[in-house]
Short mmCIF file of C-alpha atoms and ligand atoms in Angstrom, two decimals:
data_model
loop_
_atom_site.label_atom_id
_atom_site.label_comp_id
_atom_site.label_asym_id
_atom_site.label_seq_id
_atom_site.Cartn_x
_atom_site.Cartn_y
_atom_site.Cartn_z
CA MET A 1 11.31 -39.58 21.54
CA THR A 2 12.24 -39.84 25.19
CA ALA A 3 10.06 -42.16 27.27
CA ARG A 4 7.60 -40.24 29.34
CA HIS A 5 7.54 -40.53 33.10
CA PRO A 6 4.83 -42.96 34.27
CA HIS A 7 3.03 -40.05 35.91
CA ALA A 8 3.50 -37.73 32.95
CA SER A 9 0.13 -36.21 32.07
CA ARG A 10 -1.29 -32.77 31.56
CA ALA A 11 1.05 -31.78 34.39
CA ASP A 12 3.85 -31.99 31.78
CA ALA A 13 2.74 -29.64 29.12
CA ALA A 14 3.76 -27.31 26.38
CA MET A 15 1.43 -24.41 25.71
CA PRO A 16 -1.16 -25.49 23.11
CA PRO A 17 -0.44 -23.87 19.73
CA GLY A 18 -2.25 -20.62 19.19
CA ALA A 19 -3.90 -20.72 22.62
CA PRO A 20 -2.38 -17.80 24.52
CA ALA A 21 -3.72 -14.43 23.49
CA ILE A 22 -1.70 -12.83 26.27
CA GLY A 23 2.00 -13.13 27.01
CA VAL A 24 3.66 -12.87 30.41
CA ARG A 25 6.84 -11.01 31.20
CA ILE A 26 9.02 -10.90 34.26
CA ALA A 27 8.80 -7.20 35.08
CA GLY A 28 11.19 -7.18 38.03
CA CYS A 29 12.93 -9.30 40.65
CA GLY A 30 13.97 -8.99 44.28
CA SER A 31 15.39 -11.04 47.11
CA ALA A 32 16.19 -10.80 50.81
CA VAL A 33 18.54 -12.66 53.14
CA PRO A 34 19.21 -11.99 56.83
CA ASP A 35 22.53 -10.35 57.78
CA THR A 36 23.51 -13.03 60.31
CA ARG A 37 25.88 -15.65 58.86
CA LEU A 38 26.29 -19.25 59.98
CA THR A 39 29.63 -20.51 58.65
CA ASN A 40 31.16 -23.97 58.48
CA ALA A 41 33.54 -22.81 61.22
CA ASP A 42 30.50 -22.13 63.43
CA PHE A 43 29.35 -25.73 62.83
CA GLU A 44 32.85 -27.03 63.65
CA ARG A 45 32.43 -25.42 67.06
CA MET A 46 28.89 -26.81 67.57
CA LEU A 47 29.08 -30.35 66.14
CA ASP A 48 31.37 -33.23 65.20
CA THR A 49 31.88 -32.01 61.61
CA SER A 50 34.46 -30.21 59.47
CA ASP A 51 34.61 -27.52 56.83
CA GLU A 52 36.24 -30.08 54.54
CA TRP A 53 33.38 -32.62 54.91
CA ILE A 54 30.67 -30.00 54.37
CA VAL A 55 32.34 -28.42 51.33
CA GLN A 56 33.14 -31.78 49.70
CA ARG A 57 29.69 -33.33 50.27
CA THR A 58 27.50 -30.26 49.73
CA GLY A 59 29.47 -27.30 48.33
CA ILE A 60 28.17 -25.11 51.18
CA ARG A 61 30.47 -22.62 52.97
CA GLU A 62 27.96 -20.44 54.81
CA ARG A 63 24.22 -19.77 55.23
CA ARG A 64 22.11 -16.87 56.49
CA ARG A 65 20.01 -17.09 59.63
CA CYS A 66 17.01 -14.98 60.71
CA ASP A 67 17.46 -13.25 64.03
CA PRO A 68 14.20 -13.66 66.00
CA ALA A 69 15.35 -10.86 68.34
CA LYS A 70 15.11 -8.52 65.34
CA GLY A 71 11.69 -9.92 64.46
CA GLU A 72 13.00 -11.56 61.29
CA ASN A 73 11.02 -14.49 59.84
CA SER A 74 9.56 -15.74 56.57
CA ARG A 75 6.94 -12.97 56.56
CA THR A 76 9.49 -10.16 56.91
CA LEU A 77 11.91 -11.67 54.36
CA SER A 78 9.07 -12.20 51.85
CA THR A 79 7.85 -8.64 52.30
CA LEU A 80 11.34 -7.24 51.68
CA ALA A 81 11.89 -9.40 48.61
CA LEU A 82 8.55 -8.45 47.04
CA ARG A 83 9.06 -4.74 47.83
CA ARG A 84 12.44 -4.91 46.07
CA ALA A 85 10.90 -6.71 43.07
CA LEU A 86 8.19 -4.03 42.77
CA GLU A 87 10.83 -1.26 42.95
CA ASN A 88 12.91 -3.06 40.34
CA ALA A 89 9.83 -3.42 38.08
CA ARG A 90 8.81 0.21 38.75
CA ILE A 91 5.32 -1.05 39.44
CA ASP A 92 3.13 0.33 42.20
CA ALA A 93 1.99 -2.31 44.71
CA GLY A 94 -1.59 -1.13 44.16
CA GLU A 95 -1.42 -2.63 40.66
CA LEU A 96 -0.94 -6.17 41.99
CA ASP A 97 -3.94 -8.43 41.37
CA GLY A 98 -2.41 -11.34 43.26
CA VAL A 99 0.33 -12.22 45.74
CA ILE A 100 1.48 -15.84 45.91
CA VAL A 101 4.01 -17.00 48.53
CA GLY A 102 5.58 -20.47 48.40
CA THR A 103 6.61 -21.47 51.92
CA VAL A 104 6.52 -24.39 54.35
CA THR A 105 7.69 -22.19 57.24
CA PRO A 106 5.02 -19.48 57.40
CA GLU A 107 4.98 -17.22 60.43
CA MET A 108 1.50 -18.61 61.16
CA LEU A 109 -0.90 -20.85 59.29
CA CYS A 110 -3.70 -18.31 59.46
CA PRO A 111 -3.47 -15.66 58.21
CA SER A 112 -1.18 -16.85 55.45
CA ASN A 113 2.16 -15.12 54.89
CA SER A 114 0.84 -13.90 51.53
CA CYS A 115 -2.05 -11.96 53.16
CA ARG A 116 0.34 -10.15 55.51
CA VAL A 117 2.90 -9.59 52.73
CA ALA A 118 0.24 -8.14 50.42
CA ALA A 119 -0.87 -5.77 53.17
CA ALA A 120 2.70 -4.78 54.06
CA VAL A 121 3.66 -3.86 50.49
CA GLY A 122 0.38 -1.99 49.90
CA ALA A 123 -1.35 -4.40 47.52
CA GLY A 124 -4.82 -3.34 48.65
CA THR A 125 -7.29 -6.19 48.38
CA ALA A 126 -5.27 -8.27 45.89
CA ALA A 127 -5.90 -12.02 46.12
CA ALA A 128 -3.32 -13.67 48.35
CA PHE A 129 -2.52 -17.30 49.10
CA ASP A 130 0.41 -19.48 50.17
CA ILE A 131 1.58 -22.59 48.35
CA SER A 132 2.87 -25.47 50.47
CA ALA A 133 5.08 -27.34 47.99
CA ALA A 134 8.38 -27.27 49.95
CA CYS A 135 11.37 -26.43 47.75
CA CYS A 136 9.06 -26.30 44.67
CA GLY A 137 7.03 -23.38 46.08
CA PHE A 138 8.52 -20.70 43.83
CA VAL A 139 8.44 -22.80 40.63
CA TYR A 140 4.85 -23.93 41.30
CA GLY A 141 4.08 -20.23 41.90
CA LEU A 142 5.59 -19.17 38.55
CA ASN A 143 3.42 -21.71 36.72
CA ILE A 144 0.25 -20.77 38.60
CA ALA A 145 0.79 -17.02 38.13
CA ASN A 146 1.57 -17.52 34.44
CA ALA A 147 -1.71 -19.46 34.01
CA LEU A 148 -3.73 -16.82 35.90
CA ILE A 149 -2.34 -14.07 33.67
CA ARG A 150 -2.66 -16.01 30.40
CA SER A 151 -6.29 -16.83 31.24
CA GLY A 152 -7.05 -13.13 31.64
CA SER A 153 -7.94 -13.49 35.34
CA MET A 154 -5.11 -11.25 36.50
CA ARG A 155 -2.66 -8.79 34.91
CA THR A 156 0.01 -8.37 37.58
CA VAL A 157 1.07 -11.01 40.11
CA GLY A 158 3.82 -11.04 42.74
CA VAL A 159 5.38 -14.48 43.25
CA VAL A 160 7.57 -15.07 46.30
CA GLY A 161 9.45 -18.17 47.48
CA CYS A 162 10.66 -18.01 51.06
CA ASP A 163 11.62 -20.31 53.88
CA HIS A 164 12.84 -19.79 57.42
CA MET A 165 14.57 -23.17 57.57
CA THR A 166 16.75 -22.32 60.56
CA SER A 167 13.55 -22.22 62.67
CA VAL A 168 12.99 -25.95 62.01
CA MET A 169 16.56 -27.23 62.42
CA ASP A 170 17.81 -29.53 65.15
CA TYR A 171 21.29 -28.10 65.71
CA THR A 172 22.43 -31.33 67.34
CA ASP A 173 21.79 -33.24 64.07
CA ARG A 174 24.85 -32.84 61.83
CA ARG A 175 23.23 -34.78 58.94
CA VAL A 176 20.55 -32.13 58.36
CA SER A 177 21.40 -28.84 60.08
CA ILE A 178 24.51 -28.06 58.04
CA LEU A 179 22.43 -27.92 54.84
CA PHE A 180 19.82 -25.24 55.39
CA GLY A 181 19.60 -21.44 55.53
CA ASP A 182 17.02 -18.65 55.25
CA ALA A 183 16.16 -16.56 52.16
CA ALA A 184 13.39 -15.11 50.01
CA GLY A 185 13.24 -14.53 46.25
CA ALA A 186 10.49 -12.70 44.38
CA ALA A 187 9.38 -11.82 40.86
CA VAL A 188 6.65 -9.52 39.60
CA LEU A 189 4.91 -11.00 36.56
CA ARG A 190 2.82 -8.90 34.21
CA ALA A 191 0.64 -9.36 31.12
CA THR A 192 2.17 -8.29 27.81
CA ASP A 193 0.82 -8.17 24.24
CA ASP A 194 3.91 -10.14 23.13
CA THR A 195 2.37 -13.64 23.23
CA SER A 196 5.74 -15.34 22.69
CA ARG A 197 6.78 -14.40 26.23
CA GLY A 198 5.99 -16.40 29.37
CA VAL A 199 5.92 -20.14 30.13
CA VAL A 200 6.46 -22.27 27.01
CA ALA A 201 6.51 -25.66 28.80
CA HIS A 202 6.18 -26.78 32.37
CA ALA A 203 5.79 -29.74 34.72
CA MET A 204 4.25 -29.96 38.19
CA HIS A 205 4.29 -33.26 40.05
CA ALA A 206 3.96 -34.85 43.49
CA ASP A 207 4.34 -38.40 44.77
CA ALA A 208 3.72 -38.99 48.46
CA THR A 209 5.01 -42.56 48.43
CA GLY A 210 8.32 -40.94 49.44
CA TRP A 211 6.87 -38.47 51.99
CA ALA A 212 8.71 -40.03 54.94
CA ASP A 213 12.10 -39.17 53.41
CA LEU A 214 11.55 -35.47 54.18
CA TYR A 215 8.97 -34.28 56.69
CA LEU A 216 8.30 -31.82 59.47
CA PRO A 217 6.34 -33.53 62.28
CA ARG A 218 4.05 -31.34 64.37
CA SER A 219 2.71 -34.07 66.66
CA LYS A 220 3.79 -37.58 67.67
CA ALA A 221 1.05 -38.99 65.39
CA ASP A 222 2.90 -37.58 62.38
CA PHE A 223 5.86 -39.97 62.47
CA PRO A 224 6.00 -42.75 59.86
CA PRO A 225 5.94 -46.42 60.92
CA GLY A 226 9.35 -47.52 62.21
CA GLU A 227 10.36 -44.08 63.56
CA THR A 228 10.38 -43.46 67.30
CA PRO A 229 8.56 -40.20 68.03
CA THR A 230 10.28 -37.92 70.55
CA ASP A 231 9.49 -34.42 71.78
CA GLU A 232 12.90 -33.25 70.52
CA LYS A 233 12.01 -34.17 66.92
CA LEU A 234 8.74 -32.19 66.88
CA ASN A 235 8.88 -29.17 64.56
CA ARG A 236 12.38 -30.21 63.45
CA LEU A 237 12.98 -31.28 59.84
CA GLN A 238 13.51 -35.04 59.48
CA MET A 239 15.37 -36.20 56.38
CA ASN A 240 16.73 -39.39 54.87
CA GLY A 241 19.56 -37.63 53.06
CA GLN A 242 20.71 -40.55 50.94
CA ALA A 243 17.19 -41.37 49.70
CA VAL A 244 16.50 -37.73 48.84
CA PHE A 245 19.87 -37.48 47.12
CA LYS A 246 19.13 -40.47 44.85
CA PHE A 247 15.63 -39.19 44.09
CA ALA A 248 16.99 -35.74 43.30
CA VAL A 249 19.78 -36.79 40.94
CA LYS A 250 17.39 -38.86 38.81
CA THR A 251 14.41 -36.52 39.01
CA PHE A 252 16.35 -33.36 38.19
CA GLY A 253 17.79 -34.79 34.99
CA ASP A 254 14.57 -36.51 33.88
CA LEU A 255 12.53 -33.39 34.58
CA ILE A 256 14.85 -31.22 32.49
CA GLN A 257 14.73 -33.74 29.64
CA ARG A 258 10.94 -34.04 29.65
CA THR A 259 10.45 -30.27 29.74
CA LEU A 260 12.84 -29.81 26.82
CA ASP A 261 10.97 -32.57 24.93
CA SER A 262 7.62 -30.88 25.60
CA ALA A 263 8.95 -27.66 24.08
CA GLY A 264 10.79 -29.41 21.23
CA LEU A 265 14.11 -27.96 22.38
CA LYS A 266 17.64 -29.27 22.96
CA ALA A 267 19.61 -28.68 26.15
CA GLU A 268 21.93 -26.21 24.41
CA ASP A 269 18.97 -24.04 23.26
CA VAL A 270 18.31 -22.91 26.84
CA ASP A 271 20.28 -19.88 28.07
CA HIS A 272 19.82 -20.33 31.83
CA TYR A 273 19.17 -23.32 34.08
CA ILE A 274 17.92 -21.76 37.30
CA CYS A 275 17.75 -24.70 39.70
CA HIS A 276 16.89 -25.32 43.34
CA GLN A 277 20.15 -25.25 45.29
CA SER A 278 20.05 -28.42 47.38
CA ASN A 279 23.55 -29.84 47.01
CA ALA A 280 26.35 -28.81 44.62
CA ARG A 281 26.82 -32.48 43.68
CA ILE A 282 23.18 -32.78 42.53
CA LEU A 283 23.58 -29.67 40.36
CA GLU A 284 26.89 -30.92 38.97
CA ALA A 285 25.29 -34.26 37.99
CA SER A 286 22.71 -32.40 35.86
CA ARG A 287 25.32 -30.14 34.34
CA GLU A 288 27.37 -33.17 33.31
CA ARG A 289 24.37 -35.16 32.01
CA PHE A 290 23.44 -32.33 29.60
CA GLY A 291 27.00 -31.17 28.86
CA LEU A 292 26.19 -27.64 30.01
CA PRO A 293 28.90 -24.99 30.36
CA GLU A 294 29.27 -23.68 33.92
CA GLU A 295 27.86 -20.25 33.08
CA LYS A 296 24.50 -21.76 32.07
CA LEU A 297 23.74 -23.44 35.40
CA TYR A 298 23.93 -20.90 38.19
CA VAL A 299 25.27 -22.04 41.56
CA ASN A 300 25.19 -19.92 44.73
CA ILE A 301 24.73 -22.68 47.33
CA GLN A 302 28.20 -21.91 48.72
CA ASN A 303 26.85 -18.58 50.08
CA TYR A 304 23.38 -19.53 51.31
CA GLY A 305 23.02 -23.32 51.69
CA ASN A 306 19.67 -24.88 50.80
CA THR A 307 17.01 -22.20 51.34
CA SER A 308 14.08 -24.41 50.28
CA ALA A 309 11.42 -22.30 48.48
CA GLY A 310 13.75 -19.28 48.63
CA SER A 311 16.51 -20.66 46.44
CA VAL A 312 15.22 -20.42 42.87
CA GLY A 313 13.95 -16.84 43.23
CA LEU A 314 17.20 -15.84 44.93
CA CYS A 315 19.22 -17.26 42.00
CA LEU A 316 16.94 -15.48 39.52
CA ASP A 317 17.39 -12.17 41.32
CA GLU A 318 21.19 -12.45 41.40
CA LEU A 319 21.28 -13.26 37.67
CA TRP A 320 18.73 -10.54 36.89
CA ARG A 321 20.61 -7.83 38.78
CA ALA A 322 23.87 -8.88 37.11
CA GLY A 323 22.13 -8.17 33.77
CA ARG A 324 22.53 -11.78 32.65
CA VAL A 325 18.83 -12.57 32.06
CA ARG A 326 17.68 -10.70 28.96
CA GLU A 327 14.50 -10.38 26.91
CA GLY A 328 14.13 -13.14 24.31
CA GLN A 329 16.29 -15.65 26.21
CA LEU A 330 15.08 -19.07 27.42
CA ALA A 331 15.29 -19.81 31.15
CA LEU A 332 14.42 -23.18 32.69
CA PHE A 333 13.48 -23.13 36.38
CA VAL A 334 13.70 -26.53 38.11
CA ALA A 335 13.05 -27.70 41.67
CA PHE A 336 12.33 -30.77 43.77
CA GLY A 337 11.54 -31.17 47.44
CA GLY A 338 9.43 -32.52 50.28
CA GLY A 339 6.13 -34.15 49.40
CA LEU A 340 7.86 -35.41 47.38
CA THR A 341 7.30 -32.70 44.78
CA TRP A 342 9.08 -31.72 41.58
CA SER A 343 8.42 -29.00 39.05
CA SER A 344 9.82 -27.10 36.08
CA SER A 345 8.92 -23.86 34.32
CA LEU A 346 10.50 -23.01 30.96
CA TRP A 347 10.24 -19.32 30.12
CA ARG A 348 10.74 -17.21 27.05
CA ILE A 349 11.86 -14.11 28.96
O1 UT7 B 1 15.81 -29.56 49.22
C1 UT7 B 1 15.82 -30.94 49.25
C2 UT7 B 1 16.33 -31.39 50.56
N1 UT7 B 1 17.40 -32.25 50.76
C3 UT7 B 1 18.44 -32.59 49.94
O2 UT7 B 1 18.56 -32.26 48.82
C4 UT7 B 1 19.48 -33.46 50.58
C5 UT7 B 1 20.01 -34.53 49.68
N2 UT7 B 1 21.03 -35.28 50.34
C6 UT7 B 1 22.30 -34.83 50.53
O3 UT7 B 1 22.61 -33.72 50.12
C7 UT7 B 1 23.31 -35.73 51.16
O4 UT7 B 1 22.74 -37.01 51.36
C8 UT7 B 1 23.85 -35.22 52.54
C9 UT7 B 1 24.71 -33.98 52.30
C10 UT7 B 1 22.70 -34.86 53.46
C11 UT7 B 1 24.71 -36.27 53.21
O5 UT7 B 1 25.78 -36.62 52.36
P1 UT7 B 1 26.09 -38.15 52.05
O6 UT7 B 1 27.28 -38.16 51.17
O7 UT7 B 1 24.82 -38.77 51.52
O8 UT7 B 1 26.46 -38.71 53.46
P2 UT7 B 1 25.85 -39.95 54.25
O9 UT7 B 1 24.52 -39.61 54.82
O10 UT7 B 1 25.97 -41.17 53.38
O11 UT7 B 1 26.88 -40.12 55.44
C12 UT7 B 1 28.24 -40.51 55.21
C13 UT7 B 1 28.99 -40.38 56.51
C14 UT7 B 1 28.25 -41.02 57.70
O12 UT7 B 1 29.23 -41.55 58.55
P3 UT7 B 1 29.47 -43.15 58.59
O13 UT7 B 1 28.15 -43.73 58.99
O14 UT7 B 1 29.89 -43.52 57.21
O15 UT7 B 1 30.54 -43.29 59.62
C15 UT7 B 1 27.61 -39.85 58.39
O16 UT7 B 1 27.41 -40.06 59.76
O17 UT7 B 1 29.13 -39.00 56.84
C16 UT7 B 1 28.64 -38.77 58.16
N3 UT7 B 1 28.13 -37.42 58.23
C17 UT7 B 1 28.86 -36.37 58.56
N4 UT7 B 1 30.17 -36.25 58.86
C18 UT7 B 1 30.63 -35.01 59.13
C19 UT7 B 1 26.85 -37.01 57.99
N5 UT7 B 1 26.76 -35.67 58.15
C20 UT7 B 1 28.00 -35.26 58.51
C21 UT7 B 1 28.55 -33.99 58.81
N6 UT7 B 1 29.87 -33.92 59.11
N7 UT7 B 1 27.80 -32.85 58.78
#
């Protein structure tokens, strides 16, 4: 048996045998990206960088960027993605019992994006709350919504992951700004009598000893010891890329292994690895570690960059609309991000 992570606990769990009397199905998916593109050639004009460096080190070729002049932001992208997921599911928004939005770039802190999104799609008085778990927002949301449905508290829940990362970029910082773009991904989850469907194993973790490797300071008091606070850095993402890279390569692989162990499965049993798109090299390391064929680990970072909480739902939607995710298959969602946080959600579709 694989050694468990020191923090492994009930946060790493397979569903207890016989417990769920209700299954959960993914009824429909949606996503939204802005039309405006930010290409590597654009960065070559703005910064001391090159298409070659960016492609080799990250796999990214272009990203999408909200246009504030058109009123685009994380609220509008989330609304569009959830509306598309509801249409795809052929479910009326009035049937939603809950709307959960994972985001660290909400339009405002109060009201939450989820409240405005619920109102915009026509979800009546459905419960609505945001999750602040950085790039893990969507995967945390899948696990929370699954638990709410399995417990009988809710029947239909809209889960959205969305970030407006270009609003928190310092476009003079070539180490960070070339990585991020804007996107939203959504899924509508619904109760089903088929109890085999839904989350079969999951993990949700956080460890703030590494918080200073990835943070978004709002005041000069927010900077960690050793950093010089400046006005220019306020509301601009600060990242120690190398530290996050090392954390991610190890955590991604270990998280996949522990989730498979919890479910008593082997890597080859899973049909789809739907992973946070942070760097093509991080994804490739996991693919190699588990000997996965390319078609099992979806990669679209070349088109969108790292879209934080948006990325996993966006991947799911692209796979879903291509008809590649089918009933009965196993799909493992995996993410890591600021906090530091990391999470998995293994689904019987
Ligand atoms: O969602 C989670 C959030 N974050 C992540 O997942 C990020 C994880 N980290 C990474 O993806 C990588 O660390 C980066 C892509 C951010 C950086 O790649 P790296 O291979 O770790 O580069 P590095 O930071 O070690 O820098 C190597 C060199 C440095 O030059 P010197 O000091 O060796 O002369 C950098 O100044 O590359 C330079 N460099 C660049 N050069 C051209 C850094 N950024 C750029 C750039 N263009 N955009």
